[in-house]
């Protein structure tokens, strides 16, 4: 993969020529984004409840089932048959949104709850791709 070392800030007027200099990296995007290929899946975020941690509606979530869950990790879980993406408060047994307008959800003993994996990366696509049409 070729990487062009350009720092782009929002207020710039022009770019130095990308052909001026580039570096060859010794890895590909799979290696960068996925740590445990056999235990990783990709999902799509829905809604605005995780915007506070930079996950927006339609973003791709790279979810690793191999990673040990820690307090305040962003996780994908199955709560009573519904997949959710939330911050996990292990000490208070809460699923917490990263949007202050959404109240935390208590995980009760009578709930059907399973952690599907830890969100280790998220990807925002700025243009649609035919490869991502989840129907």
PDB file of C-alpha atoms in Angstrom:
ATOM      1  CA  UNK A   1       0.000   0.000   0.000  1.00  0.00           C
ATOM      2  CA  UNK A   2       1.308   3.438  -0.860  1.00  0.00           C
ATOM      3  CA  UNK A   3       0.754   6.156   1.709  1.00  0.00           C
ATOM      4  CA  UNK A   4       1.085   9.800   0.754  1.00  0.00           C
ATOM      5  CA  UNK A   5       2.247  11.797   3.803  1.00  0.00           C
ATOM      6  CA  UNK A   6      -0.126  14.756   3.537  1.00  0.00           C
ATOM      7  CA  UNK A   7      -1.566  16.405   6.595  1.00  0.00           C
ATOM      8  CA  UNK A   8      -4.854  17.990   5.557  1.00  0.00           C
ATOM      9  CA  UNK A   9      -6.609  20.478   7.783  1.00  0.00           C
ATOM     10  CA  UNK A  10     -10.107  21.709   7.035  1.00  0.00           C
ATOM     11  CA  UNK A  11      -9.066  25.263   6.125  1.00  0.00           C
ATOM     12  CA  UNK A  12      -6.298  24.623   3.587  1.00  0.00           C
ATOM     13  CA  UNK A  13      -6.477  26.055   0.084  1.00  0.00           C
ATOM     14  CA  UNK A  14      -4.303  23.600  -1.835  1.00  0.00           C
ATOM     15  CA  UNK A  15      -2.212  20.455  -1.574  1.00  0.00           C
ATOM     16  CA  UNK A  16       1.388  19.727  -2.355  1.00  0.00           C
ATOM     17  CA  UNK A  17       1.583  17.339  -5.289  1.00  0.00           C
ATOM     18  CA  UNK A  18       0.818  13.802  -4.037  1.00  0.00           C
ATOM     19  CA  UNK A  19       3.406  12.479  -6.469  1.00  0.00           C
ATOM     20  CA  UNK A  20       6.153  14.480  -4.759  1.00  0.00           C
ATOM     21  CA  UNK A  21       6.802  11.846  -2.113  1.00  0.00           C
ATOM     22  CA  UNK A  22       5.209   8.673  -0.836  1.00  0.00           C
ATOM     23  CA  UNK A  23       6.158   5.782   1.387  1.00  0.00           C
ATOM     24  CA  UNK A  24       5.626   2.089   0.813  1.00  0.00           C
ATOM     25  CA  UNK A  25       4.147   0.384   3.848  1.00  0.00           C
ATOM     26  CA  UNK A  26       4.750  -3.272   4.551  1.00  0.00           C
ATOM     27  CA  UNK A  27       1.124  -4.117   5.448  1.00  0.00           C
ATOM     28  CA  UNK A  28      -2.333  -4.014   3.975  1.00  0.00           C
ATOM     29  CA  UNK A  29      -5.596  -2.722   5.428  1.00  0.00           C
ATOM     30  CA  UNK A  30      -6.643  -6.167   6.637  1.00  0.00           C
ATOM     31  CA  UNK A  31      -3.515  -6.358   8.759  1.00  0.00           C
ATOM     32  CA  UNK A  32      -4.069  -2.861  10.106  1.00  0.00           C
ATOM     33  CA  UNK A  33      -7.763  -3.237  10.925  1.00  0.00           C
ATOM     34  CA  UNK A  34      -8.190  -6.900  11.877  1.00  0.00           C
ATOM     35  CA  UNK A  35      -6.215  -8.504  14.684  1.00  0.00           C
ATOM     36  CA  UNK A  36      -7.890 -11.929  14.818  1.00  0.00           C
ATOM     37  CA  UNK A  37      -9.345 -12.765  11.375  1.00  0.00           C
ATOM     38  CA  UNK A  38     -11.042 -16.006  12.413  1.00  0.00           C
ATOM     39  CA  UNK A  39     -12.952 -14.320  15.237  1.00  0.00           C
ATOM     40  CA  UNK A  40     -13.773 -10.969  13.630  1.00  0.00           C
ATOM     41  CA  UNK A  41     -16.944  -9.807  11.919  1.00  0.00           C
ATOM     42  CA  UNK A  42     -18.111  -6.526  10.416  1.00  0.00           C
ATOM     43  CA  UNK A  43     -21.426  -4.926  11.290  1.00  0.00           C
ATOM     44  CA  UNK A  44     -23.113  -1.644  10.494  1.00  0.00           C
ATOM     45  CA  UNK A  45     -23.993   0.953  13.124  1.00  0.00           C
ATOM     46  CA  UNK A  46     -27.583   2.196  13.197  1.00  0.00           C
ATOM     47  CA  UNK A  47     -28.698   5.332  14.990  1.00  0.00           C
ATOM     48  CA  UNK A  48     -27.006   8.161  16.849  1.00  0.00           C
ATOM     49  CA  UNK A  49     -26.459   6.657  20.298  1.00  0.00           C
ATOM     50  CA  UNK A  50     -22.670   6.240  19.894  1.00  0.00           C
ATOM     51  CA  UNK A  51     -21.751   9.583  18.302  1.00  0.00           C
ATOM     52  CA  UNK A  52     -19.888  10.631  21.455  1.00  0.00           C
ATOM     53  CA  UNK A  53     -17.220   8.021  20.718  1.00  0.00           C
ATOM     54  CA  UNK A  54     -17.118   8.753  17.000  1.00  0.00           C
ATOM     55  CA  UNK A  55     -19.457   6.027  15.748  1.00  0.00           C
ATOM     56  CA  UNK A  56     -22.148   7.417  13.446  1.00  0.00           C
ATOM     57  CA  UNK A  57     -25.182   5.968  11.683  1.00  0.00           C
ATOM     58  CA  UNK A  58     -24.014   3.755   8.813  1.00  0.00           C
ATOM     59  CA  UNK A  59     -20.420   3.362  10.017  1.00  0.00           C
ATOM     60  CA  UNK A  60     -18.847  -0.070   9.714  1.00  0.00           C
ATOM     61  CA  UNK A  61     -17.905  -1.734  12.986  1.00  0.00           C
ATOM     62  CA  UNK A  62     -15.029  -4.192  13.160  1.00  0.00           C
ATOM     63  CA  UNK A  63     -15.974  -6.486  16.023  1.00  0.00           C
ATOM     64  CA  UNK A  64     -13.499  -8.934  17.554  1.00  0.00           C
ATOM     65  CA  UNK A  65     -14.827 -11.907  19.540  1.00  0.00           C
ATOM     66  CA  UNK A  66     -11.340 -12.910  20.688  1.00  0.00           C
ATOM     67  CA  UNK A  67     -10.624  -9.728  22.673  1.00  0.00           C
ATOM     68  CA  UNK A  68     -11.245  -9.845  26.422  1.00  0.00           C
ATOM     69  CA  UNK A  69     -13.929  -7.350  27.396  1.00  0.00           C
ATOM     70  CA  UNK A  70     -12.844  -4.526  29.705  1.00  0.00           C
ATOM     71  CA  UNK A  71     -14.871  -1.954  31.593  1.00  0.00           C
ATOM     72  CA  UNK A  72     -16.105   0.844  29.269  1.00  0.00           C
ATOM     73  CA  UNK A  73     -15.262  -1.037  26.062  1.00  0.00           C
ATOM     74  CA  UNK A  74     -17.515  -0.398  23.086  1.00  0.00           C
ATOM     75  CA  UNK A  75     -19.230  -3.727  22.508  1.00  0.00           C
ATOM     76  CA  UNK A  76     -21.809  -5.354  20.295  1.00  0.00           C
ATOM     77  CA  UNK A  77     -24.211  -7.372  22.402  1.00  0.00           C
ATOM     78  CA  UNK A  78     -27.457  -9.252  22.058  1.00  0.00           C
ATOM     79  CA  UNK A  79     -29.953  -7.927  24.602  1.00  0.00           C
ATOM     80  CA  UNK A  80     -33.265  -9.757  24.605  1.00  0.00           C
ATOM     81  CA  UNK A  81     -32.935 -10.659  20.924  1.00  0.00           C
ATOM     82  CA  UNK A  82     -31.803  -7.215  19.725  1.00  0.00           C
ATOM     83  CA  UNK A  83     -28.252  -6.404  18.663  1.00  0.00           C
ATOM     84  CA  UNK A  84     -26.953  -3.237  20.310  1.00  0.00           C
ATOM     85  CA  UNK A  85     -23.694  -1.296  20.206  1.00  0.00           C
ATOM     86  CA  UNK A  86     -22.985   0.337  23.579  1.00  0.00           C
ATOM     87  CA  UNK A  87     -20.312   1.091  26.142  1.00  0.00           C
ATOM     88  CA  UNK A  88     -20.248  -1.635  28.785  1.00  0.00           C
ATOM     89  CA  UNK A  89     -20.092  -0.580  32.426  1.00  0.00           C
ATOM     90  CA  UNK A  90     -19.130  -3.924  33.965  1.00  0.00           C
ATOM     91  CA  UNK A  91     -19.176  -2.655  37.560  1.00  0.00           C
ATOM     92  CA  UNK A  92     -22.766  -1.337  37.448  1.00  0.00           C
ATOM     93  CA  UNK A  93     -24.018  -3.844  34.818  1.00  0.00           C
ATOM     94  CA  UNK A  94     -25.095  -1.067  32.444  1.00  0.00           C
ATOM     95  CA  UNK A  95     -25.151  -0.585  28.694  1.00  0.00           C
ATOM     96  CA  UNK A  96     -24.301   3.082  28.219  1.00  0.00           C
ATOM     97  CA  UNK A  97     -24.868   5.205  25.127  1.00  0.00           C
ATOM     98  CA  UNK A  98     -22.306   7.801  24.097  1.00  0.00           C
ATOM     99  CA  UNK A  99     -25.155  10.262  23.592  1.00  0.00           C
ATOM    100  CA  UNK A 100     -26.253  12.101  26.729  1.00  0.00           C
ATOM    101  CA  UNK A 101     -29.889  12.200  25.610  1.00  0.00           C
ATOM    102  CA  UNK A 102     -30.149   8.389  25.818  1.00  0.00           C
ATOM    103  CA  UNK A 103     -30.454   6.776  29.246  1.00  0.00           C
ATOM    104  CA  UNK A 104     -28.278   3.780  30.237  1.00  0.00           C
ATOM    105  CA  UNK A 105     -29.894   0.345  30.194  1.00  0.00           C
ATOM    106  CA  UNK A 106     -29.564  -1.922  33.224  1.00  0.00           C
ATOM    107  CA  UNK A 107     -28.650  -5.547  32.487  1.00  0.00           C
ATOM    108  CA  UNK A 108     -30.937  -7.567  34.738  1.00  0.00           C
ATOM    109  CA  UNK A 109     -30.733 -11.233  35.727  1.00  0.00           C
ATOM    110  CA  UNK A 110     -33.942 -11.960  33.798  1.00  0.00           C
ATOM    111  CA  UNK A 111     -32.554 -10.432  30.566  1.00  0.00           C
ATOM    112  CA  UNK A 112     -31.185 -12.599  27.789  1.00  0.00           C
ATOM    113  CA  UNK A 113     -27.772 -11.017  27.346  1.00  0.00           C
ATOM    114  CA  UNK A 114     -24.639 -12.040  25.487  1.00  0.00           C
ATOM    115  CA  UNK A 115     -21.603 -10.092  24.391  1.00  0.00           C
ATOM    116  CA  UNK A 116     -20.947 -10.737  20.712  1.00  0.00           C
ATOM    117  CA  UNK A 117     -17.587  -8.942  20.677  1.00  0.00           C
ATOM    118  CA  UNK A 118     -15.580  -5.788  21.260  1.00  0.00           C
ATOM    119  CA  UNK A 119     -15.622  -3.019  18.664  1.00  0.00           C
ATOM    120  CA  UNK A 120     -11.928  -2.527  17.930  1.00  0.00           C
ATOM    121  CA  UNK A 121     -12.284  -0.196  14.931  1.00  0.00           C
ATOM    122  CA  UNK A 122     -14.954   1.737  13.071  1.00  0.00           C
ATOM    123  CA  UNK A 123     -14.892   2.929   9.485  1.00  0.00           C
ATOM    124  CA  UNK A 124     -16.845   5.804   7.962  1.00  0.00           C
ATOM    125  CA  UNK A 125     -17.495   5.628   4.229  1.00  0.00           C
ATOM    126  CA  UNK A 126     -17.974   9.022   2.661  1.00  0.00           C
ATOM    127  CA  UNK A 127     -19.335   7.620  -0.592  1.00  0.00           C
ATOM    128  CA  UNK A 128     -21.626   4.627  -1.034  1.00  0.00           C
ATOM    129  CA  UNK A 129     -20.167   1.330  -2.164  1.00  0.00           C
ATOM    130  CA  UNK A 130     -22.027  -1.430  -3.969  1.00  0.00           C
ATOM    131  CA  UNK A 131     -20.006  -3.866  -1.822  1.00  0.00           C
ATOM    132  CA  UNK A 132     -21.769  -2.635   1.296  1.00  0.00           C
ATOM    133  CA  UNK A 133     -25.371  -3.137   0.300  1.00  0.00           C
ATOM    134  CA  UNK A 134     -26.663  -5.137   3.279  1.00  0.00           C
ATOM    135  CA  UNK A 135     -30.111  -6.297   2.277  1.00  0.00           C
TER     136      UNK A 135
END
